XYZ file of C-alpha atoms in Angstrom:
615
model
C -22.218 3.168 -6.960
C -24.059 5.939 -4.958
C -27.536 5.385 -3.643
C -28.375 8.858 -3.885
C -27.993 9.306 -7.972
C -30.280 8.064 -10.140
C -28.959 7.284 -14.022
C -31.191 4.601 -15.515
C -34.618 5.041 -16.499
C -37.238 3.132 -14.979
C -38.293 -0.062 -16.156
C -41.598 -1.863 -17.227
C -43.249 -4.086 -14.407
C -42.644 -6.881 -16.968
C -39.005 -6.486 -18.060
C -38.325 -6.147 -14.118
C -40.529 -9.273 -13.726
C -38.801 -11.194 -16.929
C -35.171 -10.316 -15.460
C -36.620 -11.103 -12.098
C -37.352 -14.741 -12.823
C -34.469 -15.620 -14.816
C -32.161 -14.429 -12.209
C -33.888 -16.680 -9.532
C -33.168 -19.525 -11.959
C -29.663 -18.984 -12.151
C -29.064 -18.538 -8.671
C -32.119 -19.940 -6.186
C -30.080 -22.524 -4.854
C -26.932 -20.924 -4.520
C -27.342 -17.061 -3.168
C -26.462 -16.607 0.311
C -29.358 -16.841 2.260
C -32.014 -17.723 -0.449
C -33.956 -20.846 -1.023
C -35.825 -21.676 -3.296
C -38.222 -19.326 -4.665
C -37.457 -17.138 -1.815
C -34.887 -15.824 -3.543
C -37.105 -14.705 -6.768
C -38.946 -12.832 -4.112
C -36.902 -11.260 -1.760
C -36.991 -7.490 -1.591
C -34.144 -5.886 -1.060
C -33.689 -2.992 1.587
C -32.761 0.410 0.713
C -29.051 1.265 0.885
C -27.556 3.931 2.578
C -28.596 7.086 1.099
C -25.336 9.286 2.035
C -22.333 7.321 0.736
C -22.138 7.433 -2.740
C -19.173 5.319 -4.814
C -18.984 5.747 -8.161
C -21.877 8.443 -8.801
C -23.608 6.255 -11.329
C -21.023 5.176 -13.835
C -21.773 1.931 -15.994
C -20.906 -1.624 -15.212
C -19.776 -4.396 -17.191
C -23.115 -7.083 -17.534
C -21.851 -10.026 -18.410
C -23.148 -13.256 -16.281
C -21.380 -16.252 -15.373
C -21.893 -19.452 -17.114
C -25.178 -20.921 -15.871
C -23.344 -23.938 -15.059
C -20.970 -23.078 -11.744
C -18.597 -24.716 -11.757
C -18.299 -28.248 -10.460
C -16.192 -29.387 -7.762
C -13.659 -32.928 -8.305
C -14.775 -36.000 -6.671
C -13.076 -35.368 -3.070
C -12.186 -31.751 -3.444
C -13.300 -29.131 -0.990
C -15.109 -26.447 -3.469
C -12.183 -25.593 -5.612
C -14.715 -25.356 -8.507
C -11.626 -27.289 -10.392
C -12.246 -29.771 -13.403
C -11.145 -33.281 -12.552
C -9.340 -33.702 -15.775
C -7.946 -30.455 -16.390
C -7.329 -29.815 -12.567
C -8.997 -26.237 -13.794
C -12.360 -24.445 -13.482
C -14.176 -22.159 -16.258
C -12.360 -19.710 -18.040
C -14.469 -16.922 -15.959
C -13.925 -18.630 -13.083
C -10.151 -17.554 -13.322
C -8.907 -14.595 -11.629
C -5.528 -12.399 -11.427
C -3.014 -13.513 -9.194
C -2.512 -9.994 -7.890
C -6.135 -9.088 -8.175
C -7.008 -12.184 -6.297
C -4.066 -11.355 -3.845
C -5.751 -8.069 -3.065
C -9.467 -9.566 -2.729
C -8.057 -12.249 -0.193
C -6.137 -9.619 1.757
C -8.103 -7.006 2.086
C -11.082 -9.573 3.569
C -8.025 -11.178 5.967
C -7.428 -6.881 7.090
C -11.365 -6.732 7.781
C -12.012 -10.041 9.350
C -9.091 -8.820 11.814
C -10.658 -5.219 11.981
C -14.622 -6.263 11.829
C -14.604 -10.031 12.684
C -18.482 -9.440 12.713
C -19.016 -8.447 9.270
C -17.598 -11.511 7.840
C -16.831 -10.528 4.600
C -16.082 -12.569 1.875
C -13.506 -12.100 -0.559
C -15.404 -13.683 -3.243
C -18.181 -10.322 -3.079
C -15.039 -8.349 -3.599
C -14.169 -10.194 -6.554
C -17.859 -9.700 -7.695
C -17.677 -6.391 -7.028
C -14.820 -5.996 -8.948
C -15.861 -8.114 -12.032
C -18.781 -5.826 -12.813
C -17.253 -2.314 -11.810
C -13.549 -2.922 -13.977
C -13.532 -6.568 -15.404
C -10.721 -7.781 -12.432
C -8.792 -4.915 -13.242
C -8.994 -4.969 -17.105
C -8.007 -8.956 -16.697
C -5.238 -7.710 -13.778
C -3.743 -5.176 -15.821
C -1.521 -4.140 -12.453
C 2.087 -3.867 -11.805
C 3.641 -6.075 -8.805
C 2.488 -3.152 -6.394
C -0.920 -3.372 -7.607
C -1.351 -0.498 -9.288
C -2.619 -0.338 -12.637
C -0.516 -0.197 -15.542
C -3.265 2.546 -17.209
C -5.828 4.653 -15.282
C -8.925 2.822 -15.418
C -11.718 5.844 -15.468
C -15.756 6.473 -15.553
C -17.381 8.185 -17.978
C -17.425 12.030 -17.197
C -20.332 12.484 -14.703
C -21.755 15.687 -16.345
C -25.560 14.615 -15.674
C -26.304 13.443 -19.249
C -27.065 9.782 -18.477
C -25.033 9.486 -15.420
C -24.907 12.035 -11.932
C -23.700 15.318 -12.391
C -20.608 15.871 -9.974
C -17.856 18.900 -10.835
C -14.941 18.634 -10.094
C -13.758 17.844 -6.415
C -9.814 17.102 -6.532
C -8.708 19.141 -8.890
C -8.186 16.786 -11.031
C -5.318 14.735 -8.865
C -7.029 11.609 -9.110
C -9.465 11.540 -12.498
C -7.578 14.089 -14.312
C -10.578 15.980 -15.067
C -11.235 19.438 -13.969
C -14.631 19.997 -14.794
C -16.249 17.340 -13.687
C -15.441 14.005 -11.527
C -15.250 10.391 -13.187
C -14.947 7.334 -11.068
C -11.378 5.931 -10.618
C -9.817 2.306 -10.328
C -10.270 -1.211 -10.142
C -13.417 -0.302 -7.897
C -14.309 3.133 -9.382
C -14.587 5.167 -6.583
C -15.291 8.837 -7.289
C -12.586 11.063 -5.979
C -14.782 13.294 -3.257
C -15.974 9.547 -1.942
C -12.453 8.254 -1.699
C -10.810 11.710 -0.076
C -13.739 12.783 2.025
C -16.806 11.158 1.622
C -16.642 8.408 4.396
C -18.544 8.465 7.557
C -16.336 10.332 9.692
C -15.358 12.793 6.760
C -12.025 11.343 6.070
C -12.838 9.424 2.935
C -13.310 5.703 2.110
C -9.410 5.877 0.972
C -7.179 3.145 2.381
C -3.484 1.984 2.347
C -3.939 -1.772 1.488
C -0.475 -2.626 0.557
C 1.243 -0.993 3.494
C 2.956 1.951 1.131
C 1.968 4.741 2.866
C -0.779 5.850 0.139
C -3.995 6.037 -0.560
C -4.295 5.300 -4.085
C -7.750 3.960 -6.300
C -5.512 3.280 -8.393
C -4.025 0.490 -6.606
C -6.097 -2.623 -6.129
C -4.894 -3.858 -2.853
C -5.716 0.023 -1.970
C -9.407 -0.286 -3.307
C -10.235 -3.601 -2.509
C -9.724 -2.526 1.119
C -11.552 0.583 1.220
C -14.687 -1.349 -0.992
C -14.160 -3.808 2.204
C -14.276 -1.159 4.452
C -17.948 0.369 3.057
C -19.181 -2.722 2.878
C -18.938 -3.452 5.921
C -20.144 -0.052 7.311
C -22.852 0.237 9.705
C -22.354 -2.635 11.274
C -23.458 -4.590 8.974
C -23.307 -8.482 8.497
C -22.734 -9.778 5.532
C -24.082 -13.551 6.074
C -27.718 -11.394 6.138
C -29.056 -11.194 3.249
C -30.579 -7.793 3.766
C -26.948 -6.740 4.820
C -25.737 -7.894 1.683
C -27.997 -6.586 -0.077
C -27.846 -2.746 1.500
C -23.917 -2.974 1.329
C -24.003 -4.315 -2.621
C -27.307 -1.745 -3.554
C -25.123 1.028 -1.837
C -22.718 0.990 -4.987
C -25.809 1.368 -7.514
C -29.309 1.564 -6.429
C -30.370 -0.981 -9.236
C -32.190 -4.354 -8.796
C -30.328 -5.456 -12.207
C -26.850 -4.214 -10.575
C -27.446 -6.191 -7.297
C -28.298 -9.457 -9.374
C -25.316 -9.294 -11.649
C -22.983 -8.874 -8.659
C -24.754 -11.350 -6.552
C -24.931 -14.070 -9.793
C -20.900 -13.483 -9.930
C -20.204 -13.829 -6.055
C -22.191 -17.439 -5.946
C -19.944 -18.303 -9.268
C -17.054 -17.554 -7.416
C -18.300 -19.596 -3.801
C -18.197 -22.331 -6.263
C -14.727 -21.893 -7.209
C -11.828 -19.966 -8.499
C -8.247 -20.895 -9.621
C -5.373 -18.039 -9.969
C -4.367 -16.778 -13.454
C -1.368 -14.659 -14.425
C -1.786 -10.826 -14.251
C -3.456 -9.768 -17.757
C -4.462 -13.203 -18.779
C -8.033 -13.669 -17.810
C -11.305 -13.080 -19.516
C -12.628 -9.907 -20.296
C -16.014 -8.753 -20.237
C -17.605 -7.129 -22.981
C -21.014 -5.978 -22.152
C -21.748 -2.981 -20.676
C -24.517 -0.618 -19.101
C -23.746 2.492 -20.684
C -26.716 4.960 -19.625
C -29.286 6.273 -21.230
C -26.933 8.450 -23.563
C -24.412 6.033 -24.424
C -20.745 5.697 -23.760
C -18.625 8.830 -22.505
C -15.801 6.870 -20.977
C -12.979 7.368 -23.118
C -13.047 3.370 -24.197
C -13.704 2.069 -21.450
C -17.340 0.476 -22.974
C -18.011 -1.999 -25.434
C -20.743 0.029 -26.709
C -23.006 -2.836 -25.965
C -25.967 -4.298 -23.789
C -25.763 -7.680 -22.234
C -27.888 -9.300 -25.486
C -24.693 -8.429 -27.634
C -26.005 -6.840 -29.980
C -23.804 -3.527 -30.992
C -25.499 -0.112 -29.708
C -29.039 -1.712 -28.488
C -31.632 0.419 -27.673
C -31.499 2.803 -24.582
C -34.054 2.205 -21.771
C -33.895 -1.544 -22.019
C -33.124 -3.794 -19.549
C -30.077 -5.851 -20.164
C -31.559 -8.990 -18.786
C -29.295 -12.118 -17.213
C -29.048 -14.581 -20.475
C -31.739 -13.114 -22.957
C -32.093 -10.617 -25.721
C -35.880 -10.745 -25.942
C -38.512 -7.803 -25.399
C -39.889 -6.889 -22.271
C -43.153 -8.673 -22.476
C -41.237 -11.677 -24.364
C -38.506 -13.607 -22.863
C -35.610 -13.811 -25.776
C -33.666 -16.658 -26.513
C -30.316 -17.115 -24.590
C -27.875 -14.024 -25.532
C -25.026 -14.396 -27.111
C -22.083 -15.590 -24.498
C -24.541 -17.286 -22.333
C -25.489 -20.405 -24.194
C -23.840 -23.537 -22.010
C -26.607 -25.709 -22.914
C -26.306 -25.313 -26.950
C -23.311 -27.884 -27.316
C -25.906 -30.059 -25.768
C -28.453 -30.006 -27.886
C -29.418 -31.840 -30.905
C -28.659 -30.028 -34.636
C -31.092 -29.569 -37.018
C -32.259 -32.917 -38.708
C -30.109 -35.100 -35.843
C -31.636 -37.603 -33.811
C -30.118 -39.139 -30.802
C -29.567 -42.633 -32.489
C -27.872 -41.176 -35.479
C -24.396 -39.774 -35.474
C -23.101 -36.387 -36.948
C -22.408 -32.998 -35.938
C -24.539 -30.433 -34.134
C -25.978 -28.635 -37.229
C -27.377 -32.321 -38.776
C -24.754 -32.214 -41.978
C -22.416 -34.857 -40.575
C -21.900 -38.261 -42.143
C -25.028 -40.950 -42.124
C -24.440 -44.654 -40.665
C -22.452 -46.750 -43.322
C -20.985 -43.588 -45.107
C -16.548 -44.242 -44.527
C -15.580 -41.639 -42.045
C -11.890 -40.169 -41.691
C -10.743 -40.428 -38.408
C -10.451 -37.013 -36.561
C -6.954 -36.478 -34.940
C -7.183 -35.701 -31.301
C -4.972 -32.968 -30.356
C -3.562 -33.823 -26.963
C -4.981 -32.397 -24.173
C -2.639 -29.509 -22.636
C -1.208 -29.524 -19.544
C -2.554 -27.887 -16.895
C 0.412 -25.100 -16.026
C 2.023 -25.330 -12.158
C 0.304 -23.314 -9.651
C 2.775 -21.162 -8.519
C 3.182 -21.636 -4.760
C 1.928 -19.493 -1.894
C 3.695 -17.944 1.237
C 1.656 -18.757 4.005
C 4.179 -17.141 6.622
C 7.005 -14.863 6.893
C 10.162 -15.651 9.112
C 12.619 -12.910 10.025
C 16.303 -14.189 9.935
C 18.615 -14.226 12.710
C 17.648 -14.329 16.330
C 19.718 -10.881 17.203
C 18.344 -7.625 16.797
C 19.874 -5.481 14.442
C 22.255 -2.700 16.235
C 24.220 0.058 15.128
C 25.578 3.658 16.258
C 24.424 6.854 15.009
C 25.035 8.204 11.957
C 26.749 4.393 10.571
C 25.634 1.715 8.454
C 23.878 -1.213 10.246
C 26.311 -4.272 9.695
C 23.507 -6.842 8.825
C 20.816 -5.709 6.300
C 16.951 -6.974 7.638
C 16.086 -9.925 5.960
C 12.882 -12.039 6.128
C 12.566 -15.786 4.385
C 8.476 -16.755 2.974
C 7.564 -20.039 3.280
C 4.560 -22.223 2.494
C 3.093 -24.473 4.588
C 4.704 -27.007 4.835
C 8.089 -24.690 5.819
C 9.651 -24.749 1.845
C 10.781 -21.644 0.396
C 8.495 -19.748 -1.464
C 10.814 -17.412 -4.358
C 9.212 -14.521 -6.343
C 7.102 -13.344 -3.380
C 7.341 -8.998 -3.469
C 7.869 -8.108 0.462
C 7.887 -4.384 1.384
C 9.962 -3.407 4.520
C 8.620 -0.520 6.015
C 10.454 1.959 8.855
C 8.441 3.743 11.489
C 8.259 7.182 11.612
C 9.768 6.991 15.155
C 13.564 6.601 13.634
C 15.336 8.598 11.404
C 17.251 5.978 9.714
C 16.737 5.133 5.635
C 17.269 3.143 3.339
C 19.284 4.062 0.449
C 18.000 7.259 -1.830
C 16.796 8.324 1.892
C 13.513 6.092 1.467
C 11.553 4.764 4.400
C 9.822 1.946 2.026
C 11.695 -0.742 -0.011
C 9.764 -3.709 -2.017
C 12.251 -6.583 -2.317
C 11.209 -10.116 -4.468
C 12.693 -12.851 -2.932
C 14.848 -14.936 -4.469
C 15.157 -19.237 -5.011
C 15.684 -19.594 -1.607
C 12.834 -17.639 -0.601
C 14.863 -14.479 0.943
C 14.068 -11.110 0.791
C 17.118 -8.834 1.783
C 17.015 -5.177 2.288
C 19.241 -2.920 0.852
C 21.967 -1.715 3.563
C 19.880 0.590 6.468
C 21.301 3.655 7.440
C 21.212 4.944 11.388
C 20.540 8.679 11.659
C 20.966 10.775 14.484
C 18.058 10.006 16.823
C 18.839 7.114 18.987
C 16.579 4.408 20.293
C 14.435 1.243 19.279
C 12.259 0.687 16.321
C 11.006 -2.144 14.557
C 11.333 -2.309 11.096
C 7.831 -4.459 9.885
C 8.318 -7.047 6.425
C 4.701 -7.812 4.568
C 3.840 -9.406 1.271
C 2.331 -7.001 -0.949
C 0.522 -9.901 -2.864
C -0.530 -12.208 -0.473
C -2.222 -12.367 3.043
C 0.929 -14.505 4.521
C 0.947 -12.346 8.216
C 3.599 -9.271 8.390
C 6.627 -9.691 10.549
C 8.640 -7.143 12.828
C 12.425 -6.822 13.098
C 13.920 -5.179 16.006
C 16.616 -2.421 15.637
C 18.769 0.238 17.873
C 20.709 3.352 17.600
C 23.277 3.778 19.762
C 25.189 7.083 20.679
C 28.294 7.669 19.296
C 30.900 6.577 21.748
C 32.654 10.355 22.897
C 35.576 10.959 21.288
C 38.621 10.101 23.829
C 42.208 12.210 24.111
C 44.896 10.939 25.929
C 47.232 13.970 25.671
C 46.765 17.293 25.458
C 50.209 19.690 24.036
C 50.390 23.338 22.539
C 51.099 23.897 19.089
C 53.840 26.470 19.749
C 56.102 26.928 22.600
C 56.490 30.567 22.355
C 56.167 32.461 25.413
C 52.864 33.336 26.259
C 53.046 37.321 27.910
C 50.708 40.226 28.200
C 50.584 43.649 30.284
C 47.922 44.007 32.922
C 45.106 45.582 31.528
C 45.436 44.462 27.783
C 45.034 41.526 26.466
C 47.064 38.460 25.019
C 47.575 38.040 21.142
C 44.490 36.840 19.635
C 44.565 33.003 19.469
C 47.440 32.529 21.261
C 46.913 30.132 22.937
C 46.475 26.568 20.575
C 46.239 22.827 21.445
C 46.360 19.845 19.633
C 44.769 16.211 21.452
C 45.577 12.801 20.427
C 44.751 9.510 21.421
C 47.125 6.646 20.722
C 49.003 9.104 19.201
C 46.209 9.922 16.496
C 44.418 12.952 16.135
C 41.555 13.396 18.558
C 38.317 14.824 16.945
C 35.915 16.286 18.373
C 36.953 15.665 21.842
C 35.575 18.198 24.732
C 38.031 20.284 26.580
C 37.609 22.402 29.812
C 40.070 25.442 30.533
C 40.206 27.010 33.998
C 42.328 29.750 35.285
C 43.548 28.152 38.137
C 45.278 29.107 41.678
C 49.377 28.040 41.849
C 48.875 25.479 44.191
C 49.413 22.351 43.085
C 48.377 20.265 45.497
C 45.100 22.280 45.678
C 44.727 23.784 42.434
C 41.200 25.688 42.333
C 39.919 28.476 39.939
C 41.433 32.134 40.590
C 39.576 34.917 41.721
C 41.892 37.147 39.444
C 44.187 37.861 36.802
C 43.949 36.211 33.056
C 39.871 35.694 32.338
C 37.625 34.691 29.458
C 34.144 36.651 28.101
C 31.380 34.756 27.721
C 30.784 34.435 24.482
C 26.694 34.892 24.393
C 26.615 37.286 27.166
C 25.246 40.866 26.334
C 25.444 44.067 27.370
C 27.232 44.553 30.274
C 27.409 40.861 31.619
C 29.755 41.010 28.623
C 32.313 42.510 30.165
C 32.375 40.060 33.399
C 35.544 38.127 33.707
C 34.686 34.169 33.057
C 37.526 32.371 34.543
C 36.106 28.467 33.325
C 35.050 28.006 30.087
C 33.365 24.361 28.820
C 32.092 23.736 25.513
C 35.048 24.054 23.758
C 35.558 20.621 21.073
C 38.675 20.127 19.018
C 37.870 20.002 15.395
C 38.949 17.208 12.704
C 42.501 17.573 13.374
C 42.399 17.550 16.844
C 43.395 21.457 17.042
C 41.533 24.184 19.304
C 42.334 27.696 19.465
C 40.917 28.844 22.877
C 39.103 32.386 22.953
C 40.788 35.391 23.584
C 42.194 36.295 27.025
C 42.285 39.574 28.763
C 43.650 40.392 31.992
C 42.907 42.754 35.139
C 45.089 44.695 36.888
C 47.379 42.160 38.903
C 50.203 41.270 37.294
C 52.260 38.133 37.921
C 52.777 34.212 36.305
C 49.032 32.972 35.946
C 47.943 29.219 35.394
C 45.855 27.853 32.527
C 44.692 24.159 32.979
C 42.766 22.303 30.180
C 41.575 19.117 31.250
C 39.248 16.616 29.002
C 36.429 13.903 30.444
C 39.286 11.193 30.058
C 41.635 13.033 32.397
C 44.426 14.384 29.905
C 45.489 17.462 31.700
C 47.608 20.182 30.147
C 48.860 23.801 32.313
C 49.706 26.312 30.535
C 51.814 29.598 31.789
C 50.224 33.137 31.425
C 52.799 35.982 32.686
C 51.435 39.270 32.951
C 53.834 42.420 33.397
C 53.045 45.665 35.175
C 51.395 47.836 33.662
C 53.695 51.557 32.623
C 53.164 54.289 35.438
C 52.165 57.124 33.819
């Protein structure tokens, strides 16, 4: 959210001061960078002032349970439970969401090995600005199944921004509204980057730029984050990159109490399956998104009351911290109930049974089993040693074809791989696409559908990537040969009438004709030479006179020059070719035609030529 707009109003010293403190309880000992009370007093330093990213829209406010989760005895931070081999309900995200996050941070730390970004501040990032993608509401491409869009940024309660994109990306052509699972306004995402070409990115290797897609938007949120040069294991980095979405010390603690929740630990859940948040910032003039809002502040309490601060855990008044808000309460099942005392047995709320009293014993529902993570690919293999070879214009005999694998080298199935062609070849793929997203199947192949050479001939490599997980993409070498040229063994006339003209005129219009086989078939396409030749045959050279050609794309007077060798002439589908018509000079006399091909089938042809009539 932009630096340079403004939506909220500003708060009291002591609501800032309330939130302030509650924050640093919640995270002191587990912000990057922070210790202690340092973290309750760290001042932030001001973002960039010229990239905005989502003009102001509102955020979902929902914190983390205070308790982060907890990692197994042995366990290496997987924030899992030790007997449900699970963490928190919020600590589960998407699979393809999570995909994206992890692969978008693997693209940077490639790019910008100095930034060292952090999936997990994507995943915070993207747990306040869309809620994970409304839970991971996305196809297998990534792209969600319903736009996900900002309130209408008309300047009542958010920035006013009309419309840049006609509408292409928001649908809105009066004014702009963020878009995505990062809600990126469309002016920042088409031109609003630092070298004018937009924050946009390609992600998933489709040859788009889409918000809409999450591997697309993770990346380019990865890519401002990182801007500047900035280093993300410094806390004022951090801070600048996170403060450079929204300029608000309540956004930057909400995103920074969800990225140390996820540090702690995550686990995968299936796309549209995990928790949704419910409270929202909605500006100072309520809701204008279309649904998007709950209609609530953090406290839960429907509406609330504009111009105060939804605070981390509390519904109270500025000057009066509140009690724990509703959603945030992980110490309540802890507590004793009204009229309990420790040595005394019944429920929370004090009306169980009293000592003595005969109790019904409570059936224990078994506890569920925690479903199979599905596996991983952690590499793809291409399959076959040989690169792939074909001539132009055919089929290539073996289809490209990549196996995933985990680590341990077993076959990963169900893994969506997208083979991609360069734009150096002109061969496709069926429905004359240059992209194809495969799944592979129980034995962990992913086959392309049969690749068409075209005409240009070469080397290209054809790449195969994951478009859900960070496993590294492999290439797959192909050529294009040249069609073989077309060979004749025999060249014969079609007719064997007489071939005779009077000096001066010409012969009958295609009278000449040949036909050229090879093997006896019909020779297509095959090139053939013919020369008016001299009568010797042991020295057979072109003549100086009688029978010529015209060439063809000569004009004006060079017209009218004999041409005694022609080239360029090809036999067509059947093997036939009618040569061009021949005229003749003023010597008369038995003339010789020879046709000749590149595979040395030779064919002379007689041209007589009579006087012509004294007048």
């Amino acid at each position: 959210m932009a630096a340079t707009f403004r939506r909220r109003l500003h708060r009291g010293a002591a609501s800032t001061a309330v939130a302030a403190l509650v924050l640093a309880a919640l995270t002191a000992s587990q912000a990057p960078g922070a210790t202690g009370t340092a973290a309750a007093k760290r001042r932030p330093a001001p973002p960039p002032s010229d990239v905005p990213i989502d003009g102001g829209s509102g955020y979902y406010t929902d914190l983390p349970p205070l308790k982060s989760p907890v990692p197994p005895h042995g366990s290496q931070h997987t924030g899992q439970d030790p007997a449900t081999g699970k963490g928190p309900a919020e600590a589960g995200l998407p699979a393809t969401v999570l995909a994206a996050y992890k692969k978008a941070a693997s693209t940077i730390g490639s790019s910008d090995p100095g930034c060292r970004l952090p999936w997990q501040l994507l995943a915070g990032i993207g747990k306040v600005e869309s809620g994970q993608a409304r839970g991971g509401a996305v196809d297998a491409e990534g792209t969600t199944l319903q736009p996900i869009l900002g309130p209408q940024l008309n300047g009542r309660g958010f920035a006013r921004i009309t419309d840049t994109d006609g509408g292409r990306y928001d649908g809105d052509l009066t004014h702009d509204r963020a878009v995505g699972p990062m809600q990126f306004i469309p002016s920042t995402w088409a031109n609003g980057g630092p070298d004018g070409t937009g924050w946009g990115a390609d992600g998933n290797g489709d040859g788009k730029k889409d918000p809409n897609n999450v591997f697309d938007a993770s990346l380019a949120a990865g890519g401002y984050l990182c801007a500047g040069g900035r280093d993300l294991t410094a806390q004022e980095d951090l801070d600048r990159a996170i403060l450079g979405y929204n300029h608000s010390e309540e956004y930057l603690r909400t995103v920074l109490s969800w990225y140390t929740f996820y540090r702690n630990g995550t686990h995968e859940v299936p796309d549209g399956k995990a928790v949704l948040p419910v409270h929202r910032d909605t500006g100072r003039h309520g809701d204008d998104n279309g649904g998007r809002s709950e209609g609530r502040h953090h406290d839960g309490a429907p509406g609330g009351e504009p111009g105060k601060s939804p605070r981390p855990g509390g519904s109270g008044t500025p000057d009066r911290p509140g009690k724990p808000g509703k959603g945030h309460q992980p110490e309540k099942d802890h507590q004793p109930g009204k009229g309990q005392h420790p040595d005394k047995p019944g429920r929370p709320d004090g009306t169980g049974p009293t000592p003595g009293s005969p109790q019904k014993p409570t059936p224990q529902k078994p506890t569920p089993k925690p479903p199979t993570e599905p596996a991983h690919p952690t590499a793809l293999v291409r399959v076959g040693d040989t690169d792939l070879s074909t001539t132009a214009g055919t089929d290539f005999a073996t289809p490209p074809q990549v196996r995933a694998q985990d680590a341990r080298g077993k076959a990963v199935a169900g893994v969506p791989v997208r083979f991609t062609l360069p734009a150096a070849t002109d061969a496709r793929f069926p429905g004359d696409a240059t992209t194809v997203t495969v799944t592979t199947d129980k034995d962990g192949l992913a086959t392309a559908p049969t690749l068409r050479a075209g005409d240009r001939t070469g080397d290209f490599r054809i790449r195969a990537a994951t478009v859900r997980h960070t496993a590294p993409a492999v290439e797959i070498g192909a050529t294009v040969k040249a069609k073989p040229a077309p060979k004749a063994d025999q060249l014969a006339r079609t007719s064997d009438k007489e071939l005779t003209a009077t000096a001066g005129k010409a012969f009958a219009e295609d009278a000449v004709e040949i036909k050229a086989t090879y093997q006896g078939k019909a020779a297509a396409g095959v090139a053939v030479t013919a020369t008016m030749v001299t009568a010797d045959p042991n020295n057979p050279v072109e003549n100086d006179k009688g029978p010529y050609f015209k060439d063809p794309e000569a004009t004006g007077a060079a017209r009218n020059k004999p041409l005694r060798t022609l080239t360029g002439l090809t036999t067509d589908a059947d093997g036939l070719l009618k040569l061009p018509k021949i005229y003749t000079d003023a010597h008369s006399g038995t003339f010789l035609l020879r046709l000749t091909t590149a595979d040395g089938a030779v064919l002379t042809v007689k041209l007589k030529v009579a006087p012509a009539a004294r007048s």
